[in-house]
PDB file of C-alpha atoms in Angstrom:
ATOM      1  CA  UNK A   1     -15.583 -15.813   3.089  1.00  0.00           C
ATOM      2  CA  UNK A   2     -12.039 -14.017   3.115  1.00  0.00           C
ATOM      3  CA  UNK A   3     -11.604 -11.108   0.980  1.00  0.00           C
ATOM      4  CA  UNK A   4      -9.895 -12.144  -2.061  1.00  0.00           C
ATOM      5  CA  UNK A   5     -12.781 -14.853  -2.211  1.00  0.00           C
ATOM      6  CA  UNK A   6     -14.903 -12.028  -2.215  1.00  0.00           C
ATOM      7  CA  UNK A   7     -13.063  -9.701  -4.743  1.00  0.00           C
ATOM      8  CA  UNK A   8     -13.278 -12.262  -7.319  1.00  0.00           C
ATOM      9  CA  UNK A   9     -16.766 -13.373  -6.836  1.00  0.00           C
ATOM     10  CA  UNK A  10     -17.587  -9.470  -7.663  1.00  0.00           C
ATOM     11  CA  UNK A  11     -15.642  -9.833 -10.774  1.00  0.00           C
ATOM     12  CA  UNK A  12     -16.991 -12.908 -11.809  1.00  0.00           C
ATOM     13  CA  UNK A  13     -20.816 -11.969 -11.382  1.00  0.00           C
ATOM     14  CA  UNK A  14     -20.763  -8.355 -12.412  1.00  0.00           C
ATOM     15  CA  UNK A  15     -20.112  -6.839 -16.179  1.00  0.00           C
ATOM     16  CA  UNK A  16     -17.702  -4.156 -16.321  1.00  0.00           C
ATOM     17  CA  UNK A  17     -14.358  -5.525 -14.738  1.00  0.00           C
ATOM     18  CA  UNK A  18     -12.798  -6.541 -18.058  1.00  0.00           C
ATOM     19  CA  UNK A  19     -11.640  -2.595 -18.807  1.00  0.00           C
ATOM     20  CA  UNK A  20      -8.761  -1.503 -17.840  1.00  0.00           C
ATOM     21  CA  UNK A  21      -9.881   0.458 -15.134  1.00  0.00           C
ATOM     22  CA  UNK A  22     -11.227  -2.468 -13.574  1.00  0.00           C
ATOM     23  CA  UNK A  23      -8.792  -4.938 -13.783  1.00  0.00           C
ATOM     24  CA  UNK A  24      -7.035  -2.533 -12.090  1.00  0.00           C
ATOM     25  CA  UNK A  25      -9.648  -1.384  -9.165  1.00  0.00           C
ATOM     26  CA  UNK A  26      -9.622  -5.281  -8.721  1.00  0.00           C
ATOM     27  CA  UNK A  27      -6.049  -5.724  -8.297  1.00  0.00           C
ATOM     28  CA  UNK A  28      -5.665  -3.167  -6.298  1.00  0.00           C
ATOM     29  CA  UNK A  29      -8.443  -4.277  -4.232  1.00  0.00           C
ATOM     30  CA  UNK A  30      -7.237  -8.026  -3.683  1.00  0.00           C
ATOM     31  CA  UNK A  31      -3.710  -7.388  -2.933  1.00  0.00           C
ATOM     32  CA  UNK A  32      -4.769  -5.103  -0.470  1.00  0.00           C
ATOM     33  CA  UNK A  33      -6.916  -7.766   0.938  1.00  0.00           C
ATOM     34  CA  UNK A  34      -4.307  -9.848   0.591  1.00  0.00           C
ATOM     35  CA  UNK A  35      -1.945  -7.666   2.572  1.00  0.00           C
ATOM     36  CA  UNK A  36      -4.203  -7.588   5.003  1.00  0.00           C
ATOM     37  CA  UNK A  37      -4.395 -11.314   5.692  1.00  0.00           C
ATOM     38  CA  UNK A  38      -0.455 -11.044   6.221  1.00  0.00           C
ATOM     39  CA  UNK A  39      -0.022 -12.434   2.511  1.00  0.00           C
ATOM     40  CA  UNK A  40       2.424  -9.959   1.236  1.00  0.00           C
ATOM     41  CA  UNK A  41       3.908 -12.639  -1.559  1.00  0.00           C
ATOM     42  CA  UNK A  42       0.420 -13.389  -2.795  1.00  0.00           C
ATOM     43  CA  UNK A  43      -0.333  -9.418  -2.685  1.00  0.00           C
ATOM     44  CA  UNK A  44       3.214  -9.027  -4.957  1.00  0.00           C
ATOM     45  CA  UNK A  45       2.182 -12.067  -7.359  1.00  0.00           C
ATOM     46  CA  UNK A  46      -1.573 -10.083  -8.115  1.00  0.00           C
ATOM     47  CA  UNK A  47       0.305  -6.962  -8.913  1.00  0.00           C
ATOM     48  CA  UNK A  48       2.610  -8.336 -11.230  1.00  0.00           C
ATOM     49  CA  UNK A  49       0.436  -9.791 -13.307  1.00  0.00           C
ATOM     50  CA  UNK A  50      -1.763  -6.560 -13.328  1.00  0.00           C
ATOM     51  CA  UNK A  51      -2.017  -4.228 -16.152  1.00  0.00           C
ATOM     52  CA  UNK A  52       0.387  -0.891 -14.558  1.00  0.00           C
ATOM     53  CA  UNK A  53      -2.738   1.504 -13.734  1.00  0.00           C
ATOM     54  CA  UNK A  54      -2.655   4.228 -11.235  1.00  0.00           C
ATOM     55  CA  UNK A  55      -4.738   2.246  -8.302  1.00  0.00           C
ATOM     56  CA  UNK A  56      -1.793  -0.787  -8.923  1.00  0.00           C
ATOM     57  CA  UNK A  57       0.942   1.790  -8.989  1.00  0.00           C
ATOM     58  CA  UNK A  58      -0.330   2.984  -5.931  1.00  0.00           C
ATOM     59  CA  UNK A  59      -1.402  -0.472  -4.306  1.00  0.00           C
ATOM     60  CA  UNK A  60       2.642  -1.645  -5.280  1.00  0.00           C
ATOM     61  CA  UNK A  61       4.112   1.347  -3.470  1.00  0.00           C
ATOM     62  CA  UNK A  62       1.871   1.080  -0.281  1.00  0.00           C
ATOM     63  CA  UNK A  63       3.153  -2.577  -0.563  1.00  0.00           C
ATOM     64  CA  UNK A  64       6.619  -2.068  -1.007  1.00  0.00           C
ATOM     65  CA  UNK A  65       6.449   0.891   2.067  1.00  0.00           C
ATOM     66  CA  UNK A  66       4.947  -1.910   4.040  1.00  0.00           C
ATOM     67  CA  UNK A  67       7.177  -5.043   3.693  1.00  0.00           C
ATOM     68  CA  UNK A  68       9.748  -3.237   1.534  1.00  0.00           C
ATOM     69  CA  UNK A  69      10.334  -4.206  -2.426  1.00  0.00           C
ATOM     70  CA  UNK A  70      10.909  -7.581  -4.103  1.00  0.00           C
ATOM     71  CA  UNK A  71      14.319  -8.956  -3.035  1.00  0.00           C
ATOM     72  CA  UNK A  72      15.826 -10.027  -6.493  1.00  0.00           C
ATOM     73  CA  UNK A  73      17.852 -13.292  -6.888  1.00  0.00           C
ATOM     74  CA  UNK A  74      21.132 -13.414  -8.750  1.00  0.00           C
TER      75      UNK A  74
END
């Protein structure tokens, strides 16, 4: 089982991960599995949709310093 399979698994059998805190220990913890399995785009796409908490603030920037930011299209 990869990672992300495995993140989500623990947030679908345990109470608890609907706060805010963790939804964002859980984002934080897939896209860094996700970065990981060379997945940057997938690891971006999870922290978008996160709520902004500190571990996704700091799971974005260790992202970014990694692959660099988001290129925007005109």
């Amino acid at each position: 089982m990869r990672a992300p399979e495995i993140v989500e698994f623990a947030e679908m059998t345990h109470q608890g991960w609907n706060s805010l805190f963790g939804r964002d220990v859980v984002a934080a913890m897939k896209a860094h599995a996700l970065l990981q399995l060379s997945e940057p785009e997938r690891a971006r796409a999870v922290l978008t949709q996160a709520p902004q908490g500190p571990l996704v603030a700091l799971a974005t920037a260790h992202l970014n310093m990694s692959v660099g930011p988001a290129r925007r299209c005109a």
